[in-house]
Coordinates of C-alpha atoms and ligand atoms in Angstrom, one line a residue:
M24 CA -0.5 -4.5 29.6
C25 CA -4.2 -4.9 28.0
G26 CA -6.5 -2.1 25.8
I27 CA -9.9 -1.6 26.4
V28 CA -12.2 0.3 23.5
G29 CA -15.9 0.7 23.4
F30 CA -18.0 2.5 21.0
V31 CA -21.9 4.1 21.5
G32 CA -23.8 5.7 18.7
Y33 CA -27.0 6.9 17.9
E34 CA -26.8 5.1 14.1
G35 CA -23.2 4.0 12.7
D36 CA -21.4 0.3 12.9
A37 CA -18.9 0.1 16.2
L38 CA -17.2 -2.9 14.4
P39 CA -14.5 -0.4 11.7
F40 CA -14.4 1.6 15.1
L41 CA -13.3 -1.0 17.9
L42 CA -10.5 -2.5 15.0
E43 CA -9.4 0.9 14.5
G44 CA -9.1 1.3 18.1
L45 CA -7.6 -2.1 19.1
K46 CA -4.7 -1.4 15.9
R47 CA -4.4 2.1 18.1
L48 CA -3.4 -0.1 21.5
E49 CA -1.1 -2.9 19.4
Y50 CA 2.1 -0.9 20.9
R51 CA 0.5 -1.8 24.8
G52 CA 1.6 -5.8 23.8
Y53 CA -1.1 -8.1 23.4
D54 CA -1.1 -12.2 22.5
S55 CA -5.4 -12.1 21.5
A56 CA -8.0 -9.5 21.1
G57 CA -11.5 -9.5 20.5
I58 CA -14.4 -7.5 19.9
A59 CA -18.3 -8.2 21.2
L60 CA -21.4 -6.2 19.2
A61 CA -24.5 -5.5 21.5
Q62 CA -28.0 -6.1 19.8
P63 CA -31.5 -6.6 20.3
G64 CA -31.5 -9.4 22.3
R65 CA -27.7 -10.8 21.6
I66 CA -24.9 -10.2 22.1
A67 CA -21.9 -10.9 19.1
V68 CA -18.6 -12.3 19.9
S69 CA -15.6 -12.6 18.1
K70 CA -12.1 -13.4 20.1
A71 CA -8.6 -14.8 18.4
Q72 CA -5.6 -15.4 19.9
G73 CA -3.1 -13.7 18.4
K74 CA -2.1 -10.5 16.1
L75 CA -5.0 -8.1 15.2
A76 CA -5.1 -9.6 11.3
V77 CA -5.9 -13.0 13.0
L78 CA -8.9 -11.5 14.3
E79 CA -10.0 -9.6 11.4
Q80 CA -10.4 -12.4 9.7
S81 CA -12.9 -13.6 11.4
L82 CA -14.8 -9.9 11.9
Q83 CA -16.5 -10.9 8.3
S84 CA -18.9 -12.9 10.3
M85 CA -19.9 -10.2 12.8
P86 CA -23.6 -8.3 12.5
Q87 CA -22.6 -5.3 10.1
G88 CA -24.4 -1.9 11.3
I89 CA -24.6 -2.4 15.4
P90 CA -23.6 0.7 16.8
C91 CA -22.6 -0.5 20.3
G92 CA -19.5 -2.4 20.9
I93 CA -16.5 -3.0 23.0
G94 CA -13.4 -4.4 21.4
H95 CA -10.2 -5.5 24.0
T96 CA -6.5 -6.3 23.8
R97 CA -5.4 -9.3 25.9
W98 CA -1.7 -9.0 27.5
A99 CA -2.1 -12.5 29.5
T100 CA -2.2 -12.6 33.3
H101 CA -4.6 -15.1 34.3
G102 CA -4.6 -18.1 32.2
R103 CA -2.5 -18.8 28.9
P104 CA -3.4 -16.5 25.6
T105 CA -5.4 -18.8 23.8
D106 CA -8.7 -18.1 22.2
E107 CA -11.3 -18.9 25.0
N108 CA -8.9 -16.6 27.1
A109 CA -9.4 -13.7 25.0
H110 CA -11.8 -11.3 25.8
P111 CA -14.6 -9.8 25.7
H112 CA -16.2 -13.1 28.2
T113 CA -20.0 -13.3 28.3
D114 CA -22.8 -14.7 31.4
C115 CA -24.6 -17.8 31.0
Q116 CA -26.5 -16.8 28.4
G117 CA -24.5 -14.9 26.0
V118 CA -26.7 -11.5 27.2
I119 CA -23.7 -9.8 28.9
A120 CA -20.1 -9.1 27.7
V121 CA -17.3 -7.8 29.4
A122 CA -14.1 -6.5 28.5
H123 CA -11.4 -6.1 31.7
N124 CA -8.2 -4.9 32.3
G125 CA -6.0 -5.5 35.6
I126 CA -6.5 -7.7 38.0
I127 CA -9.4 -9.2 40.2
E128 CA -7.5 -10.5 42.9
N129 CA -10.5 -13.1 44.9
F130 CA -11.4 -14.0 41.6
Q131 CA -10.6 -17.9 42.0
E132 CA -13.1 -17.1 45.9
L133 CA -15.7 -16.1 43.3
R134 CA -15.6 -17.6 40.9
D135 CA -15.7 -21.6 43.4
E136 CA -19.3 -19.7 44.3
L137 CA -20.8 -18.9 40.9
E138 CA -18.8 -22.5 40.1
A139 CA -21.1 -24.0 42.8
S140 CA -24.8 -22.1 42.4
G141 CA -24.3 -23.2 39.0
H142 CA -22.2 -20.7 36.2
Q143 CA -20.4 -22.8 34.3
F144 CA -17.0 -20.8 33.0
R145 CA -16.0 -21.1 29.3
S146 CA -11.9 -19.3 30.4
E147 CA -9.2 -19.4 32.4
T148 CA -9.2 -15.9 33.5
D149 CA -10.2 -13.6 35.9
T150 CA -12.2 -11.6 34.5
E151 CA -15.2 -14.2 33.5
V152 CA -16.4 -13.8 36.9
I153 CA -17.9 -10.5 35.9
P154 CA -20.2 -11.1 33.3
H155 CA -21.5 -14.2 35.6
L156 CA -21.4 -11.6 39.0
L157 CA -23.2 -9.5 36.6
E158 CA -25.9 -12.6 35.7
V159 CA -26.4 -12.8 39.2
Y160 CA -27.8 -9.5 40.1
G161 CA -29.2 -9.0 37.0
G162 CA -27.7 -7.2 34.4
A163 CA -29.3 -8.0 31.3
D164 CA -32.3 -5.8 32.6
D165 CA -30.6 -3.5 34.7
L166 CA -26.9 -3.6 33.9
V167 CA -26.4 -0.1 35.2
A168 CA -27.2 -1.5 39.1
A169 CA -26.1 -4.8 38.4
V170 CA -22.5 -3.4 38.0
R171 CA -22.9 -1.5 41.2
Q172 CA -23.9 -4.8 43.3
A173 CA -21.1 -6.7 41.3
E174 CA -18.4 -4.2 42.4
K175 CA -18.5 -4.9 45.5
R176 CA -18.0 -8.4 45.7
L177 CA -14.8 -7.2 43.5
K178 CA -11.0 -6.2 44.9
G179 CA -7.9 -5.4 42.9
A180 CA -6.6 -2.8 41.0
Y181 CA -8.6 -2.8 37.6
A182 CA -11.2 -1.6 35.2
F183 CA -13.6 -3.1 32.9
L184 CA -16.4 -2.2 30.3
A185 CA -19.8 -4.1 30.2
I186 CA -22.3 -4.3 27.7
S187 CA -25.9 -5.6 27.9
A188 CA -28.1 -6.7 25.1
Q189 CA -31.5 -6.1 26.6
K190 CA -30.1 -2.1 26.9
P191 CA -27.9 -2.2 23.9
D192 CA -27.5 1.7 24.1
I193 CA -25.2 2.0 27.2
I194 CA -21.7 0.8 27.4
V195 CA -20.9 0.8 31.8
A196 CA -17.1 1.7 32.5
V197 CA -15.4 1.3 36.2
R198 CA -11.8 2.5 37.0
R199 CA -10.9 1.1 40.3
S200 CA -7.1 1.6 39.2
S201 CA -6.2 1.3 35.9
P202 CA -7.0 4.1 33.1
L203 CA -9.7 5.3 31.5
V204 CA -11.4 7.8 29.7
V205 CA -13.9 9.1 27.5
G206 CA -13.5 10.0 24.6
L207 CA -16.9 13.3 23.6
G208 CA -18.1 12.6 19.8
E209 CA -21.6 14.0 17.9
G210 CA -24.2 11.5 18.8
V211 CA -21.1 9.0 19.4
N212 CA -19.5 8.3 22.4
Y213 CA -16.1 6.3 22.8
V214 CA -14.4 4.6 25.7
A215 CA -10.2 3.1 26.3
S216 CA -7.6 3.3 28.2
D217 CA -6.2 5.8 26.6
V218 CA -6.9 8.6 24.4
S219 CA -4.6 6.8 21.3
A220 CA -7.7 4.5 20.7
F221 CA -10.1 7.4 19.5
L222 CA -8.0 10.2 18.6
A223 CA -8.6 10.0 14.9
H224 CA -12.5 11.0 15.6
T225 CA -12.0 13.3 19.1
R226 CA -9.9 15.6 20.7
Q227 CA -12.7 15.9 23.9
A228 CA -12.3 13.6 26.2
Q229 CA -13.1 13.3 29.9
V230 CA -10.5 11.5 32.0
L231 CA -12.3 9.1 34.7
E232 CA -11.1 8.9 38.6
N233 CA -10.2 6.2 41.1
G234 CA -13.4 4.3 42.1
D235 CA -15.4 6.3 39.2
L236 CA -18.3 4.4 37.2
A237 CA -20.0 6.0 33.8
V238 CA -22.9 4.9 31.9
I239 CA -21.8 6.2 28.7
S240 CA -24.7 6.1 25.7
P241 CA -24.7 7.9 22.4
G242 CA -25.9 11.6 23.9
R243 CA -24.5 11.4 27.6
I244 CA -22.0 10.5 30.0
Q245 CA -23.1 10.2 34.0
V246 CA -19.8 9.9 36.3
T247 CA -20.4 9.3 39.5
D248 CA -17.5 7.9 42.3
A249 CA -16.7 5.5 44.8
H250 CA -19.3 6.6 46.9
G251 CA -23.0 6.7 44.2
H252 CA -21.9 10.5 44.4
K253 CA -22.8 12.6 40.9
R254 CA -19.0 14.0 39.0
N255 CA -18.8 16.2 37.2
P256 CA -15.7 15.1 34.7
K257 CA -13.9 18.2 33.1
T258 CA -13.5 18.3 29.5
L259 CA -10.6 18.3 28.2
T260 CA -9.0 19.2 25.1
V261 CA -6.2 16.4 24.5
D262 CA -3.5 18.1 21.7
W263 CA -0.8 15.6 21.0
D264 CA -0.5 13.4 18.2
I265 CA -1.4 9.9 17.8
R266 CA 2.7 8.9 18.7
Q267 CA 2.5 10.8 21.2
A268 CA -0.9 9.1 23.1
E269 CA 0.8 5.9 22.6
R270 CA 3.6 7.2 25.0
G271 CA 1.4 8.7 27.1
G272 CA 2.4 12.2 26.5
Y273 CA 6.2 10.9 27.1
E274 CA 9.2 11.7 24.2
H275 CA 9.7 8.1 24.5
F276 CA 8.7 4.9 26.3
M277 CA 11.9 4.6 28.3
L278 CA 10.3 7.1 30.0
K279 CA 6.6 6.3 30.5
E280 CA 8.0 3.2 31.8
I281 CA 9.9 5.1 34.8
M282 CA 8.1 7.2 35.8
E283 CA 4.9 5.0 35.7
Q284 CA 6.8 2.2 37.7
P285 CA 5.1 3.1 41.6
D286 CA 1.4 2.1 39.7
V287 CA 3.3 -1.0 38.7
W288 CA 5.4 -2.0 42.6
S289 CA 1.7 -1.8 43.7
D290 CA 0.6 -4.3 40.9
C291 CA 3.1 -6.3 41.5
L292 CA 2.8 -6.2 45.2
L293 CA -1.0 -7.0 44.5
S294 CA -2.2 -9.9 47.1
R295 CA 0.7 -11.1 47.6
I296 CA 1.1 -9.7 50.8
H297 CA -1.5 -9.9 53.7
E298 CA -1.0 -9.6 57.5
D299 CA 2.9 -8.4 57.1
K300 CA 3.2 -12.1 55.7
V301 CA 4.1 -13.2 51.8
V302 CA 1.0 -15.1 50.2
V303 CA 4.1 -17.9 49.2
G304 CA 1.0 -19.2 46.5
E305 CA 1.1 -16.2 44.8
M306 CA 4.7 -15.9 44.1
G307 CA 4.2 -19.3 42.4
L308 CA 5.7 -21.2 45.2
T309 CA 5.0 -23.9 47.8
A310 CA 6.0 -24.2 51.4
K311 CA 7.3 -27.8 50.3
L312 CA 9.8 -26.3 48.8
L313 CA 11.2 -23.3 50.4
E314 CA 11.5 -26.1 53.3
G315 CA 13.6 -28.3 50.8
I316 CA 16.2 -25.6 49.6
H317 CA 19.7 -25.7 50.5
R318 CA 21.3 -23.6 47.8
I319 CA 19.5 -21.4 44.8
Q320 CA 21.5 -20.8 41.3
V321 CA 20.7 -18.0 39.7
V322 CA 20.6 -17.8 35.8
A323 CA 19.9 -14.9 33.6
A324 CA 21.3 -12.5 31.4
G325 CA 21.9 -8.4 31.5
T326 CA 19.8 -6.4 33.9
A327 CA 18.1 -9.6 34.7
Y328 CA 21.1 -10.8 36.0
H329 CA 21.9 -7.7 37.9
A330 CA 18.5 -8.0 39.5
G331 CA 19.8 -11.4 40.4
L332 CA 23.3 -10.1 42.5
V333 CA 20.5 -7.8 43.9
G334 CA 18.6 -10.3 45.1
K335 CA 21.5 -12.7 46.5
A336 CA 21.8 -10.2 49.2
L337 CA 18.6 -10.3 49.9
I338 CA 18.7 -13.8 50.1
E339 CA 21.7 -14.1 51.9
R340 CA 21.3 -11.9 54.9
L341 CA 17.6 -12.3 55.3
A342 CA 16.9 -16.4 54.9
R343 CA 21.1 -17.3 55.0
V344 CA 20.1 -19.4 52.0
P345 CA 23.3 -19.5 49.8
V346 CA 22.8 -17.7 47.1
D347 CA 24.8 -18.2 43.4
V348 CA 24.4 -16.3 40.1
S349 CA 25.5 -16.5 36.5
V350 CA 25.0 -15.3 33.9
A351 CA 23.0 -17.2 31.3
S352 CA 25.6 -18.1 28.5
E353 CA 28.6 -18.4 30.9
F354 CA 26.2 -21.0 33.1
R355 CA 25.3 -23.3 30.3
Y356 CA 28.8 -24.4 29.1
Q357 CA 30.7 -24.0 33.0
E358 CA 29.4 -27.8 33.5
P359 CA 28.3 -26.4 36.8
V360 CA 28.5 -28.6 39.9
L361 CA 24.6 -28.4 41.3
D362 CA 24.8 -30.3 44.8
P363 CA 20.6 -31.9 46.1
G364 CA 17.8 -29.2 46.8
T365 CA 19.2 -26.9 45.1
L366 CA 16.9 -24.5 43.4
V367 CA 17.3 -22.6 40.0
M368 CA 16.0 -19.4 39.2
A369 CA 15.8 -18.5 36.6
I370 CA 14.9 -14.4 35.8
S371 CA 13.8 -12.4 32.7
Q372 CA 11.7 -9.6 31.5
S373 CA 11.1 -11.8 28.2
G374 CA 10.8 -15.5 29.2
E375 CA 12.5 -16.3 26.0
T376 CA 16.2 -15.4 26.3
A377 CA 18.2 -18.4 24.8
D378 CA 20.7 -18.1 26.9
T379 CA 18.5 -18.6 29.8
L380 CA 16.3 -21.0 28.6
A381 CA 19.0 -23.4 27.8
S382 CA 20.3 -23.2 31.1
M383 CA 16.5 -23.5 32.6
H384 CA 16.5 -26.5 30.3
M385 CA 20.0 -28.0 30.8
A386 CA 19.4 -28.1 35.1
Q387 CA 15.4 -29.5 34.8
D388 CA 17.8 -32.6 32.4
E389 CA 19.8 -32.9 35.4
G390 CA 17.2 -32.9 38.3
F391 CA 16.6 -29.5 39.7
P392 CA 13.5 -28.0 39.8
V393 CA 13.2 -24.1 38.5
Y394 CA 12.0 -21.1 39.8
S395 CA 11.3 -18.1 37.2
I396 CA 11.0 -15.1 37.7
V397 CA 9.1 -13.7 34.2
N398 CA 7.2 -10.8 33.1
T399 CA 6.3 -12.4 29.7
V400 CA 3.0 -14.8 30.9
G401 CA 2.6 -17.8 28.0
S402 CA 6.6 -16.9 26.9
T403 CA 8.8 -20.1 27.0
L404 CA 10.4 -19.7 30.2
A405 CA 7.0 -20.0 32.0
R406 CA 5.7 -22.6 30.4
D407 CA 8.7 -24.1 31.0
S408 CA 9.8 -23.7 34.6
N409 CA 8.7 -25.9 36.8
Y410 CA 7.3 -22.1 39.2
V411 CA 6.6 -19.5 37.8
G412 CA 6.5 -16.0 40.6
Y413 CA 5.3 -13.2 38.3
T414 CA 6.7 -9.5 37.9
H415 CA 3.6 -8.2 36.3
A416 CA 5.1 -5.2 35.2
G417 CA 3.7 -5.2 31.8
P418 CA 4.6 -4.8 28.5
E419 CA 8.1 -3.4 28.6
I420 CA 8.2 -1.9 24.4
A421 CA 12.1 0.4 25.3
V422 CA 15.0 -2.4 25.0
A423 CA 16.6 -1.0 28.1
S424 CA 14.7 -2.6 30.6
T425 CA 13.5 -0.4 33.6
K426 CA 10.4 -1.1 35.6
A427 CA 11.1 -5.7 34.2
Y428 CA 14.4 -5.0 36.8
T429 CA 13.1 -3.2 39.7
T430 CA 9.4 -5.7 39.8
Q431 CA 12.1 -8.4 39.8
L432 CA 13.6 -7.2 42.8
L433 CA 10.0 -6.8 44.2
V434 CA 9.7 -10.4 43.4
L435 CA 13.3 -11.6 44.9
T436 CA 12.7 -9.8 48.4
M437 CA 9.4 -11.5 48.6
V438 CA 10.7 -14.7 47.8
A439 CA 13.3 -14.0 50.3
L440 CA 11.1 -12.3 53.6
A441 CA 8.9 -15.4 52.6
L442 CA 12.6 -17.8 52.7
A443 CA 13.4 -15.9 55.8
E444 CA 10.1 -17.2 57.4
N445 CA 9.9 -20.4 56.2
R446 CA 13.3 -20.7 58.9
G447 CA 11.6 -18.6 61.6
R448 CA 13.1 -16.0 60.6
A449 CA 10.2 -13.2 59.8
R450 CA 10.9 -9.8 59.6
P451 CA 7.2 -8.5 59.9
D452 CA 8.6 -5.3 59.4
L453 CA 9.7 -5.3 56.3
V454 CA 7.1 -6.7 54.9
R455 CA 5.2 -4.2 56.2
S456 CA 6.9 -1.1 54.9
L457 CA 7.1 -3.4 51.3
L458 CA 3.6 -1.7 50.5
A459 CA 4.6 2.4 51.0
L460 CA 7.3 1.6 48.6
P461 CA 4.9 3.1 45.8
K462 CA 4.5 6.1 47.5
A463 CA 7.7 6.4 48.2
G464 CA 8.7 6.3 44.8
Q465 CA 6.3 8.6 44.0
K466 CA 8.7 11.5 45.4
V467 CA 11.6 10.3 44.9
L468 CA 10.5 10.6 40.8
E469 CA 8.9 14.0 41.5
D470 CA 12.0 15.1 43.3
L471 CA 14.0 14.5 40.8
E472 CA 12.8 17.1 38.5
H473 CA 16.6 18.3 38.3
I474 CA 17.9 15.8 36.7
Q475 CA 18.0 16.8 33.3
E476 CA 21.3 19.0 34.1
M477 CA 23.0 17.2 36.1
A478 CA 23.3 15.0 33.1
A479 CA 23.8 17.6 29.9
R480 CA 27.1 17.5 32.5
L481 CA 27.8 13.7 31.7
A482 CA 26.4 13.7 28.5
E483 CA 29.2 15.4 27.5
H484 CA 32.3 12.6 28.6
S485 CA 33.0 9.4 26.6
D486 CA 34.2 7.4 30.0
V487 CA 32.8 6.8 33.3
F488 CA 32.7 4.8 36.7
Y489 CA 29.9 3.8 38.6
I490 CA 31.0 2.6 41.9
G491 CA 29.0 1.2 45.3
R492 CA 29.4 -1.7 48.3
G493 CA 27.3 -4.7 48.6
I494 CA 24.1 -3.9 47.1
D495 CA 25.2 -0.5 45.7
Y496 CA 27.5 -2.2 43.0
A497 CA 25.0 -4.3 42.2
L498 CA 22.9 -1.2 41.4
A499 CA 26.3 0.1 39.8
M500 CA 26.1 -2.7 37.7
E501 CA 22.9 -1.9 36.1
G502 CA 23.6 2.0 36.3
Q503 CA 26.8 1.5 33.9
L504 CA 24.5 -1.2 32.0
K505 CA 22.2 1.5 31.2
I506 CA 24.2 4.2 30.3
K507 CA 26.3 1.8 27.9
E508 CA 23.4 0.9 25.8
I509 CA 21.2 4.3 25.1
A510 CA 23.9 6.8 25.6
Y511 CA 26.7 5.2 23.9
I512 CA 29.4 5.9 26.7
H513 CA 31.6 3.5 28.3
A514 CA 30.9 3.1 31.5
E515 CA 32.9 0.5 33.9
A516 CA 30.9 -0.8 37.2
Y517 CA 33.8 -1.2 40.5
A518 CA 33.5 -2.3 43.8
A519 CA 34.3 0.8 45.4
G520 CA 36.6 -0.8 47.7
E521 CA 38.8 -2.2 45.2
M522 CA 39.4 0.8 43.3
K523 CA 43.0 0.9 45.1
H524 CA 43.9 -2.1 43.7
G525 CA 44.6 -0.5 40.1
T526 CA 42.4 1.1 38.6
L527 CA 42.1 4.0 40.7
A528 CA 45.0 5.1 38.4
L529 CA 43.0 6.5 36.6
I530 CA 41.7 8.2 37.5
E531 CA 42.4 12.5 37.1
E532 CA 41.1 16.0 37.0
G533 CA 37.4 15.3 36.0
T534 CA 36.5 12.1 35.1
P535 CA 33.1 11.2 35.9
V536 CA 32.1 8.9 38.4
V537 CA 28.9 7.9 40.0
A538 CA 28.9 6.5 43.7
I539 CA 26.1 4.5 45.0
V540 CA 25.5 5.2 48.7
T541 CA 22.4 3.7 50.7
E542 CA 24.4 0.8 52.3
R543 CA 24.1 2.3 55.7
A544 CA 26.2 -0.3 57.3
V545 CA 29.1 0.6 55.2
A546 CA 28.9 4.3 54.4
E547 CA 31.8 5.4 55.9
K548 CA 33.7 2.6 54.2
S549 CA 31.8 4.2 50.7
I550 CA 32.3 7.9 51.4
S551 CA 36.0 7.0 52.3
N552 CA 36.5 6.0 48.8
I553 CA 34.4 8.8 47.2
L554 CA 36.9 11.0 48.8
E555 CA 40.3 9.0 47.6
V556 CA 38.4 9.6 43.4
K557 CA 37.5 13.3 44.9
A558 CA 41.5 13.9 46.0
R559 CA 42.6 12.8 42.4
G560 CA 40.4 15.2 40.7
A561 CA 37.1 13.3 40.1
E562 CA 33.7 14.8 39.2
V563 CA 31.1 12.8 41.1
W564 CA 27.6 12.0 41.1
A565 CA 26.1 11.3 44.0
I566 CA 23.1 8.7 44.8
L567 CA 22.9 8.9 48.6
D568 CA 20.9 8.0 51.3
N569 CA 19.3 11.1 52.3
K570 CA 20.0 11.0 55.9
L571 CA 24.0 11.9 54.9
G572 CA 22.9 15.0 53.9
R573 CA 25.2 17.2 52.9
R574 CA 28.3 16.1 54.7
V575 CA 29.7 14.3 51.4
P576 CA 31.2 16.9 49.4
V577 CA 30.2 15.5 45.9
D578 CA 29.7 18.3 42.5
H579 CA 26.2 16.3 42.4
V580 CA 23.4 14.9 44.6
L581 CA 20.7 12.3 44.0
P582 CA 18.7 11.8 47.1
V583 CA 17.3 8.7 47.5
P584 CA 15.0 8.1 51.1
V585 CA 16.0 4.6 52.9
P586 CA 13.2 3.2 54.6
D587 CA 15.1 -0.1 55.1
P588 CA 19.0 -0.8 53.2
L589 CA 17.0 -3.7 52.2
L590 CA 14.3 -2.9 50.3
V591 CA 15.9 0.8 49.1
P592 CA 17.0 -1.2 45.5
V593 CA 13.9 -0.3 43.4
L594 CA 14.1 3.6 45.0
A595 CA 18.1 4.0 44.4
A596 CA 17.3 2.8 40.4
L597 CA 14.7 5.1 40.1
P598 CA 17.6 8.0 39.6
L599 CA 20.1 5.1 38.1
Q600 CA 17.2 4.7 35.2
L601 CA 16.8 9.0 35.1
L602 CA 20.7 9.4 34.5
A603 CA 21.2 7.8 31.2
Y604 CA 17.3 8.4 29.7
W605 CA 18.6 12.1 30.2
T606 CA 22.1 11.7 29.2
A607 CA 21.2 9.4 25.9
V608 CA 18.2 12.3 25.5
T609 CA 21.3 15.3 25.4
R610 CA 23.1 12.9 23.5
G611 CA 20.6 13.0 20.7
Q612 CA 20.4 9.3 20.9
D613 CA 18.3 6.1 19.6
V614 CA 16.6 6.1 23.5
D615 CA 14.2 3.3 23.0
Q616 CA 15.3 1.7 20.0
P617 CA 19.4 1.8 20.5
R618 CA 22.1 0.2 17.5
N619 CA 22.7 -3.2 17.4
L620 CA 20.6 -4.6 20.1
A621 CA 17.2 -6.1 20.5
K622 CA 14.8 -6.6 23.6
S623 CA 14.5 -10.1 23.1
V624 CA 17.4 -12.0 22.1
T625 CA 16.2 -15.6 21.0
V626 CA 19.4 -16.4 19.7
E627 CA 23.0 -17.3 21.0
Ligands
M6R710 O1 14.1 -10.9 28.3 P1 15.6 -11.0 29.8 O2 15.1 -10.3 30.9 O3 15.3 -12.3 29.6 O4 16.4 -9.9 28.7 C1 17.6 -10.1 29.5 C2 18.3 -9.0 28.5 O5 19.1 -9.2 27.1 C3 17.9 -7.6 28.6 O6 17.6 -7.2 30.4 C4 19.1 -6.3 28.5 O7 19.9 -7.0 29.3 C5 18.6 -4.9 28.8 N1 18.1 -4.2 27.3 C6 19.3 -4.2 29.9 O8 18.3 -3.1 29.4

């Protein structure tokens, strides 16, 4: 996720503050960085691919003692991580600079229009349309009016800061979804993606709301809302320490990443649904490719493999296209038989998992196209695959995958719906319902406040079974991996109907079982399996379709709404993740950095 920082003072030097602020935002993940300073008549810009240490070297040639500037750490979404694509971006004359976080959905159409009228673009980014639009609307002379005009043309979820060489004593800040906070100093004001960037200088902050436009000058903050009405944001005193601030006040990155999922889902869905249809081009696919697919072979590891199992059910049920799912470390040595018309689908958060990369290259060597579902732009998987669909989850810092998993599920759902549409099996009702998931997810998270007590009870055990049928079984596999990796509890996922063929012998008084029942077509069967383990003394935690109410005699109920069983996996993942998280916390484990594990597994 990109980081933005700004400094405007009556006097002083913005440069050291901007660099320090960017360092504080490093935890968000980035692949390039840059700084722009507003001098009278000229904007000085320095930017570089790679870490801040690389940028730091080029800052020696920047003017010193300039009290107005903006900085940015970029996590690539549109365009590779390169010097040219790093922010800030400027207009043709080099008198306006912009740093931006989020996505400008209609950037291509704006870019075509601006290029047609003579504007010269220097990057592949969506961001660069903003300074050129500001130029069109006279931003060099009246930056505030130009931002207001330009804003009307932009679609998407974003935040940006703009500065101008003709007015080097203000920063104009716009928030449309991506967060921005203003820090209040003495004769100087700050603005950043989060408070950690300026906490060493001030604890007084004003949070901008969605739709706000703020004109930040050294002695004054003027905020107007989406309708242009004046707004007086409350000034807060932030009492977090810097580490806490980086985590948005949460104790661990994992909890932050779980809780931000509804917002992340909105980013993932953004621009991909139009008039009850999936926009195939926005998924990195083409109609021709979809038409030629006779079979899909998924390759992935860990959590991404579990996402593939859910994807198999969705694609087979909606589009009737057969799907095989393989663990990448097995696939690469299996001498797999791939039929003509097979699309290989590689799923990965990091895009650097060695086994997944090897599987992709092997398939390509045999002439099969690869579509990757990946989170990290510029990763090897994204670069080397033939087609790419990004999950847009932002950087995932905790080793345990949470938001990357649920966005993989969303992308797989959209792929399944696009394939279904392509085969004359369109489901506009489901496409429409996808847009309601972020709101439903927010409600599920709010309703799970009591989950800590349930987790405390689970934390007393050293073995646990996870059971379910169909998609619920695939979810059970992800649930058991989560609790193993962060709570260090031995866990096993079982197809609920398979227990009686041997494993039921292990159920005795007090054996913990987590059961998932959201698949309506087999709910009665799953309930029977729950009764079988209950009859043998199991203590059952159940993630239940909330329509089942109190009918299922379990010990701990975690209800989830089921808009449609095919859309519920992202919602049901939330209690699974939180149950594992709070169990690990109760057991005092290092949640974000579990023992023996790495975030990116680049070895075999
Ligand atoms: O980066 P990838 O998605 O390719 O990583 C695959 C697995 O290593 C990863 O999902 C791992 O299982 C997670 N730690 C699970 O939470």
